[in-house]
mmCIF file of C-alpha atoms in Angstrom:
data_model
loop_
_atom_site.group_PDB
_atom_site.id
_atom_site.type_symbol
_atom_site.label_atom_id
_atom_site.label_comp_id
_atom_site.label_asym_id
_atom_site.label_seq_id
_atom_site.Cartn_x
_atom_site.Cartn_y
_atom_site.Cartn_z
ATOM 1 C CA MET A 1253 6.635 -1.592 13.558
ATOM 2 C CA THR A 1254 5.271 -3.263 10.411
ATOM 3 C CA SER A 1255 3.117 -6.332 10.906
ATOM 4 C CA THR A 1256 3.652 -9.319 8.622
ATOM 5 C CA PHE A 1257 1.926 -12.582 7.848
ATOM 6 C CA PRO A 1258 3.709 -15.743 9.022
ATOM 7 C CA ASP A 1259 5.495 -17.973 6.516
ATOM 8 C CA ILE A 1260 2.935 -20.770 6.636
ATOM 9 C CA SER A 1261 0.967 -23.268 4.582
ATOM 10 C CA ILE A 1262 -2.744 -24.075 4.681
ATOM 11 C CA SER A 1263 -4.226 -27.522 4.045
ATOM 12 C CA THR A 1264 -7.718 -28.454 2.857
ATOM 13 C CA ASP A 1265 -9.211 -31.794 1.819
ATOM 14 C CA ARG A 1266 -7.770 -31.538 -1.698
ATOM 15 C CA LEU A 1267 -5.259 -28.694 -1.620
ATOM 16 C CA VAL A 1268 -2.134 -27.368 0.023
ATOM 17 C CA LEU A 1269 -1.538 -23.622 -0.123
ATOM 18 C CA ARG A 1270 2.166 -22.983 0.434
ATOM 19 C CA PRO A 1271 5.039 -20.630 -0.451
ATOM 20 C CA PHE A 1272 6.360 -20.805 -3.995
ATOM 21 C CA GLU A 1273 9.393 -22.908 -4.881
ATOM 22 C CA GLU A 1274 11.825 -23.070 -7.796
ATOM 23 C CA ALA A 1275 10.079 -26.201 -9.073
ATOM 24 C CA ASP A 1276 6.851 -24.195 -9.553
ATOM 25 C CA VAL A 1277 8.359 -21.854 -12.159
ATOM 26 C CA PRO A 1278 7.524 -23.824 -15.365
ATOM 27 C CA ALA A 1279 3.915 -24.447 -14.314
ATOM 28 C CA LEU A 1280 3.519 -20.842 -13.150
ATOM 29 C CA THR A 1281 4.802 -19.599 -16.506
ATOM 30 C CA ALA A 1282 2.338 -21.753 -18.420
ATOM 31 C CA MET A 1283 -0.527 -20.697 -16.164
ATOM 32 C CA MET A 1284 0.091 -16.997 -16.634
ATOM 33 C CA ASN A 1285 0.277 -17.294 -20.421
ATOM 34 C CA ASP A 1286 -3.307 -18.558 -20.574
ATOM 35 C CA GLU A 1287 -5.762 -16.451 -22.592
ATOM 36 C CA LEU A 1288 -8.218 -15.849 -19.739
ATOM 37 C CA VAL A 1289 -5.475 -14.932 -17.280
ATOM 38 C CA ALA A 1290 -4.138 -12.443 -19.802
ATOM 39 C CA ALA A 1291 -7.620 -11.018 -20.406
ATOM 40 C CA TRP A 1292 -8.567 -10.422 -16.772
ATOM 41 C CA THR A 1293 -5.253 -9.499 -15.124
ATOM 42 C CA ALA A 1294 -2.428 -7.034 -15.649
ATOM 43 C CA ILE A 1295 0.139 -9.843 -16.020
ATOM 44 C CA PRO A 1296 2.723 -8.935 -18.719
ATOM 45 C CA GLN A 1297 2.251 -10.863 -21.952
ATOM 46 C CA PRO A 1298 3.963 -12.993 -23.008
ATOM 47 C CA TYR A 1299 4.950 -14.089 -19.500
ATOM 48 C CA THR A 1300 8.474 -15.467 -19.428
ATOM 49 C CA GLU A 1301 10.109 -18.033 -17.170
ATOM 50 C CA ASP A 1302 12.495 -15.336 -15.938
ATOM 51 C CA ALA A 1303 9.530 -13.182 -14.937
ATOM 52 C CA ALA A 1304 7.881 -16.112 -13.180
ATOM 53 C CA ARG A 1305 11.077 -16.957 -11.297
ATOM 54 C CA ALA A 1306 11.658 -13.356 -10.210
ATOM 55 C CA TRP A 1307 8.094 -13.017 -8.965
ATOM 56 C CA ALA A 1308 7.875 -16.409 -7.216
ATOM 57 C CA LEU A 1309 11.273 -16.365 -5.531
ATOM 58 C CA GLU A 1310 11.871 -12.633 -4.981
ATOM 59 C CA SER A 1311 8.759 -10.449 -5.251
ATOM 60 C CA ALA A 1312 6.355 -12.803 -3.478
ATOM 61 C CA PRO A 1313 8.576 -13.324 -0.394
ATOM 62 C CA ALA A 1314 9.295 -9.582 -0.279
ATOM 63 C CA GLU A 1315 5.565 -8.847 -0.330
ATOM 64 C CA ARG A 1316 5.085 -10.921 2.817
ATOM 65 C CA VAL A 1317 8.109 -9.497 4.636
ATOM 66 C CA SER A 1318 7.014 -5.938 3.846
ATOM 67 C CA GLY A 1319 3.620 -6.561 5.433
ATOM 68 C CA HIS A 1320 1.712 -5.735 2.252
ATOM 69 C CA GLY A 1321 0.282 -9.212 1.743
ATOM 70 C CA ILE A 1322 1.050 -12.869 1.126
ATOM 71 C CA ASP A 1323 1.136 -15.154 -1.932
ATOM 72 C CA PHE A 1324 0.189 -18.826 -1.904
ATOM 73 C CA ALA A 1325 0.931 -21.496 -4.481
ATOM 74 C CA ILE A 1326 -2.246 -23.588 -4.686
ATOM 75 C CA THR A 1327 -1.252 -27.233 -5.165
ATOM 76 C CA GLU A 1328 -3.120 -30.524 -5.300
ATOM 77 C CA PHE A 1329 -2.631 -32.523 -2.120
ATOM 78 C CA LEU A 1330 -2.219 -35.860 -3.881
ATOM 79 C CA THR A 1331 -0.174 -34.885 -6.956
ATOM 80 C CA GLN A 1332 1.522 -31.727 -5.615
ATOM 81 C CA ARG A 1333 0.834 -30.119 -9.018
ATOM 82 C CA LEU A 1334 0.486 -26.330 -9.101
ATOM 83 C CA VAL A 1335 -3.151 -25.527 -9.867
ATOM 84 C CA GLY A 1336 -3.330 -21.834 -9.047
ATOM 85 C CA VAL A 1337 -2.332 -18.768 -7.086
ATOM 86 C CA ALA A 1338 -4.074 -17.088 -4.140
ATOM 87 C CA GLN A 1339 -2.986 -13.617 -3.103
ATOM 88 C CA LEU A 1340 -3.701 -11.183 -0.305
ATOM 89 C CA ARG A 1341 -2.823 -7.609 -1.237
ATOM 90 C CA HIS A 1342 -3.236 -4.018 -0.009
ATOM 91 C CA THR A 1343 -3.287 -5.233 3.586
ATOM 92 C CA ASP A 1344 -4.296 -2.667 6.197
ATOM 93 C CA TRP A 1345 -3.127 -3.839 9.613
ATOM 94 C CA ARG A 1346 -4.943 -1.097 11.498
ATOM 95 C CA ILE A 1347 -8.405 -1.963 10.232
ATOM 96 C CA ARG A 1348 -7.443 -5.649 9.714
ATOM 97 C CA SER A 1349 -8.461 -5.774 6.078
ATOM 98 C CA SER A 1350 -6.906 -7.283 2.944
ATOM 99 C CA GLU A 1351 -7.803 -7.766 -0.722
ATOM 100 C CA LEU A 1352 -8.050 -11.336 -2.046
ATOM 101 C CA SER A 1353 -7.450 -12.456 -5.621
ATOM 102 C CA TYR A 1354 -7.003 -15.835 -7.288
ATOM 103 C CA VAL A 1355 -5.903 -17.462 -10.534
ATOM 104 C CA VAL A 1356 -6.498 -21.088 -11.556
ATOM 105 C CA ALA A 1357 -4.679 -22.931 -14.331
ATOM 106 C CA SER A 1358 -6.770 -23.616 -17.439
ATOM 107 C CA TRP A 1359 -6.582 -27.403 -17.022
ATOM 108 C CA ALA A 1360 -7.779 -27.218 -13.399
ATOM 109 C CA ARG A 1361 -10.851 -25.037 -13.901
ATOM 110 C CA GLY A 1362 -14.278 -26.386 -13.077
ATOM 111 C CA GLU A 1363 -13.048 -28.360 -10.053
ATOM 112 C CA GLY A 1364 -13.959 -25.750 -7.422
ATOM 113 C CA TYR A 1365 -10.322 -25.091 -6.561
ATOM 114 C CA ALA A 1366 -10.661 -21.289 -6.496
ATOM 115 C CA SER A 1367 -13.555 -21.465 -4.036
ATOM 116 C CA GLU A 1368 -11.855 -24.079 -1.850
ATOM 117 C CA ALA A 1369 -8.603 -22.132 -1.695
ATOM 118 C CA SER A 1370 -10.353 -18.801 -1.095
ATOM 119 C CA LEU A 1371 -12.410 -20.221 1.776
ATOM 120 C CA ALA A 1372 -9.274 -21.696 3.341
ATOM 121 C CA VAL A 1373 -7.524 -18.325 3.174
ATOM 122 C CA ALA A 1374 -10.594 -16.585 4.590
ATOM 123 C CA HIS A 1375 -10.924 -18.954 7.558
ATOM 124 C CA TRP A 1376 -7.217 -18.601 8.316
ATOM 125 C CA LEU A 1377 -7.286 -14.815 8.002
ATOM 126 C CA PHE A 1378 -10.325 -14.405 10.238
ATOM 127 C CA ARG A 1379 -9.630 -17.073 12.848
ATOM 128 C CA ASP A 1380 -5.858 -17.088 13.132
ATOM 129 C CA GLN A 1381 -4.915 -13.561 12.065
ATOM 130 C CA LYS A 1382 -8.010 -11.904 13.599
ATOM 131 C CA PHE A 1383 -8.837 -9.905 10.489
ATOM 132 C CA GLU A 1384 -12.242 -8.268 10.099
ATOM 133 C CA ARG A 1385 -12.681 -7.815 6.351
ATOM 134 C CA ILE A 1386 -11.695 -9.362 3.028
ATOM 135 C CA GLU A 1387 -12.305 -7.445 -0.180
ATOM 136 C CA LEU A 1388 -12.521 -8.827 -3.720
ATOM 137 C CA ARG A 1389 -12.702 -6.871 -6.966
ATOM 138 C CA THR A 1390 -13.905 -8.581 -10.123
ATOM 139 C CA ALA A 1391 -14.089 -7.142 -13.631
ATOM 140 C CA ALA A 1392 -17.667 -6.665 -14.813
ATOM 141 C CA GLY A 1393 -17.319 -9.286 -17.540
ATOM 142 C CA ASN A 1394 -15.451 -11.872 -15.472
ATOM 143 C CA THR A 1395 -18.426 -14.023 -14.534
ATOM 144 C CA ALA A 1396 -16.296 -16.976 -13.391
ATOM 145 C CA SER A 1397 -14.584 -14.847 -10.744
ATOM 146 C CA GLN A 1398 -17.929 -13.391 -9.690
ATOM 147 C CA GLN A 1399 -19.308 -16.899 -9.200
ATOM 148 C CA VAL A 1400 -16.399 -17.715 -6.882
ATOM 149 C CA ALA A 1401 -17.115 -14.591 -4.828
ATOM 150 C CA GLN A 1402 -20.779 -15.548 -4.503
ATOM 151 C CA LYS A 1403 -19.996 -19.181 -3.704
ATOM 152 C CA ILE A 1404 -17.799 -18.321 -0.729
ATOM 153 C CA GLY A 1405 -20.414 -15.963 0.707
ATOM 154 C CA CYS A 1406 -19.215 -12.541 -0.406
ATOM 155 C CA ILE A 1407 -21.615 -9.589 -0.479
ATOM 156 C CA SER A 1408 -21.615 -7.257 -3.490
ATOM 157 C CA GLU A 1409 -21.075 -3.704 -2.273
ATOM 158 C CA GLY A 1410 -21.160 -1.715 -5.481
ATOM 159 C CA VAL A 1411 -19.435 -0.842 -8.726
ATOM 160 C CA LEU A 1412 -16.272 1.140 -9.378
ATOM 161 C CA ARG A 1413 -17.070 2.619 -12.773
ATOM 162 C CA ASN A 1414 -14.399 2.579 -15.471
ATOM 163 C CA ALA A 1415 -11.840 1.451 -12.870
ATOM 164 C CA PHE A 1416 -10.132 -1.448 -14.651
ATOM 165 C CA ILE A 1417 -8.419 -2.243 -17.923
ATOM 166 C CA ALA A 1418 -9.096 -5.708 -19.344
ATOM 167 C CA ARG A 1419 -7.580 -7.070 -22.535
ATOM 168 C CA SER A 1420 -8.991 -8.580 -25.707
ATOM 169 C CA ARG A 1421 -7.293 -10.330 -28.608
ATOM 170 C CA THR A 1422 -6.882 -8.314 -31.799
ATOM 171 C CA GLU A 1423 -7.049 -9.676 -35.344
ATOM 172 C CA ASP A 1424 -3.270 -9.643 -35.647
ATOM 173 C CA GLY A 1425 -2.880 -11.776 -32.499
ATOM 174 C CA GLY A 1426 -1.944 -8.932 -30.167
ATOM 175 C CA TRP A 1427 -3.812 -7.477 -27.210
ATOM 176 C CA ALA A 1428 -6.073 -4.435 -27.032
ATOM 177 C CA ASP A 1429 -6.924 -2.661 -23.777
ATOM 178 C CA ILE A 1430 -10.598 -2.382 -22.857
ATOM 179 C CA ARG A 1431 -11.707 -0.139 -20.012
ATOM 180 C CA THR A 1432 -14.396 -1.683 -17.822
ATOM 181 C CA ASP A 1433 -16.066 -1.532 -14.409
ATOM 182 C CA LEU A 1434 -15.044 -3.361 -11.243
ATOM 183 C CA ILE A 1435 -17.537 -5.014 -8.909
ATOM 184 C CA VAL A 1436 -16.523 -4.725 -5.248
ATOM 185 C CA TRP A 1437 -17.279 -7.628 -2.916
ATOM 186 C CA SER A 1438 -16.678 -8.044 0.803
ATOM 187 C CA LEU A 1439 -16.474 -10.956 3.208
ATOM 188 C CA LEU A 1440 -16.716 -10.527 6.997
ATOM 189 C CA PRO A 1441 -16.159 -13.145 9.720
ATOM 190 C CA GLU A 1442 -19.894 -13.504 10.362
ATOM 191 C CA ASP A 1443 -20.477 -14.287 6.676
ATOM 192 C CA LEU A 1444 -18.649 -17.589 7.232
ATOM 193 C CA ASP A 1445 -20.844 -18.703 10.138
ATOM 194 C CA GLY A 1446 -21.908 -22.273 9.449
ATOM 195 C CA ILE A 1447 -19.375 -22.753 6.652
ATOM 196 C CA PRO A 1448 -16.829 -25.387 7.763
ATOM 197 C CA GLY A 1449 -13.153 -24.506 7.653
ATOM 198 C CA PRO A 1450 -10.158 -26.749 6.985
ATOM 199 C CA PRO A 1451 -10.001 -29.807 9.263
ATOM 200 C CA ALA A 1452 -7.416 -29.768 12.041
ATOM 201 C CA ASP A 1453 -4.461 -32.125 11.940
ATOM 202 C CA ALA A 1454 -3.595 -34.620 14.688
ATOM 203 C CA ASN A 1455 -2.282 -31.823 16.911
ATOM 204 C CA GLY A 1456 -5.451 -29.802 16.544
ATOM 205 C CA PHE A 1457 -3.808 -27.104 14.402
ATOM 206 C CA PRO A 1458 -5.519 -26.565 11.043
ATOM 207 C CA TYR A 1459 -2.624 -24.848 9.315
ATOM 208 C CA PRO A 1460 0.525 -27.007 9.662
ATOM 209 C CA GLU A 1461 3.885 -25.689 8.603
ATOM 210 C CA TRP A 1462 4.970 -26.845 5.155
ATOM 211 C CA ASN A 1463 7.748 -29.398 5.265
#
C-alpha cells in the first residue's frame, strides 16, 4: 500500500503553506517566468498560464496522492499573496526521506521567506510525519539557495559532478544550457534541536487544516 502525505496546510508567523488554488495561477505564471527561476530550474520557458494551471490543479495534487511528494503554495499570512513554492519530491517511505526544493517570487526575495517556509516543512516532516532525512540539491552557482540550506541547518555532504543543467541568456534573448555540479545537503531531526518550530494554535495543533 502506497503511503501519502495528508492534504494539509502549515502556518508560521508570517506565512501559510497550503494547497494550490485556481486563484494562484496568474501569480504562479509570473513567478516561473522570472530570470533566476528559469536559470536554476528545469521549468519550461516561457511558462504559460495553461502550464501553471495544469501543474497547480492537476499535477501537484496527483503528486501527493501518488505518494511521491507534496507541493505547497507559500502565501503571506496577512495579504494571502503567493510568494513562493515549497516542494517535497522523490519521497522514500521505507527510509523516511524526501527531497526539498523551493522557489520565491522575485518581488519577495530578501525577506527570509524561503528559510521560514523550509523550516516549517522540516519541522512538520520530522515531528508529524516521523521522517528521518531531508535532502536538498543546489546548483554550484546558486549561492542564494545554498545560503537557505545553511541557514536552516543543513550539512553539506558532497558534490555530484556535472549532474545538473542550468541555463544562461544568449545574445539573441534565448536560453543556452550550461552543465554544472550539484551540491548535496542533508537535514536530520537532530539538526533542528534548539530551533523553534511553528507555534501551536489554540487547540495545541501547529498545522491547522486550511479553510
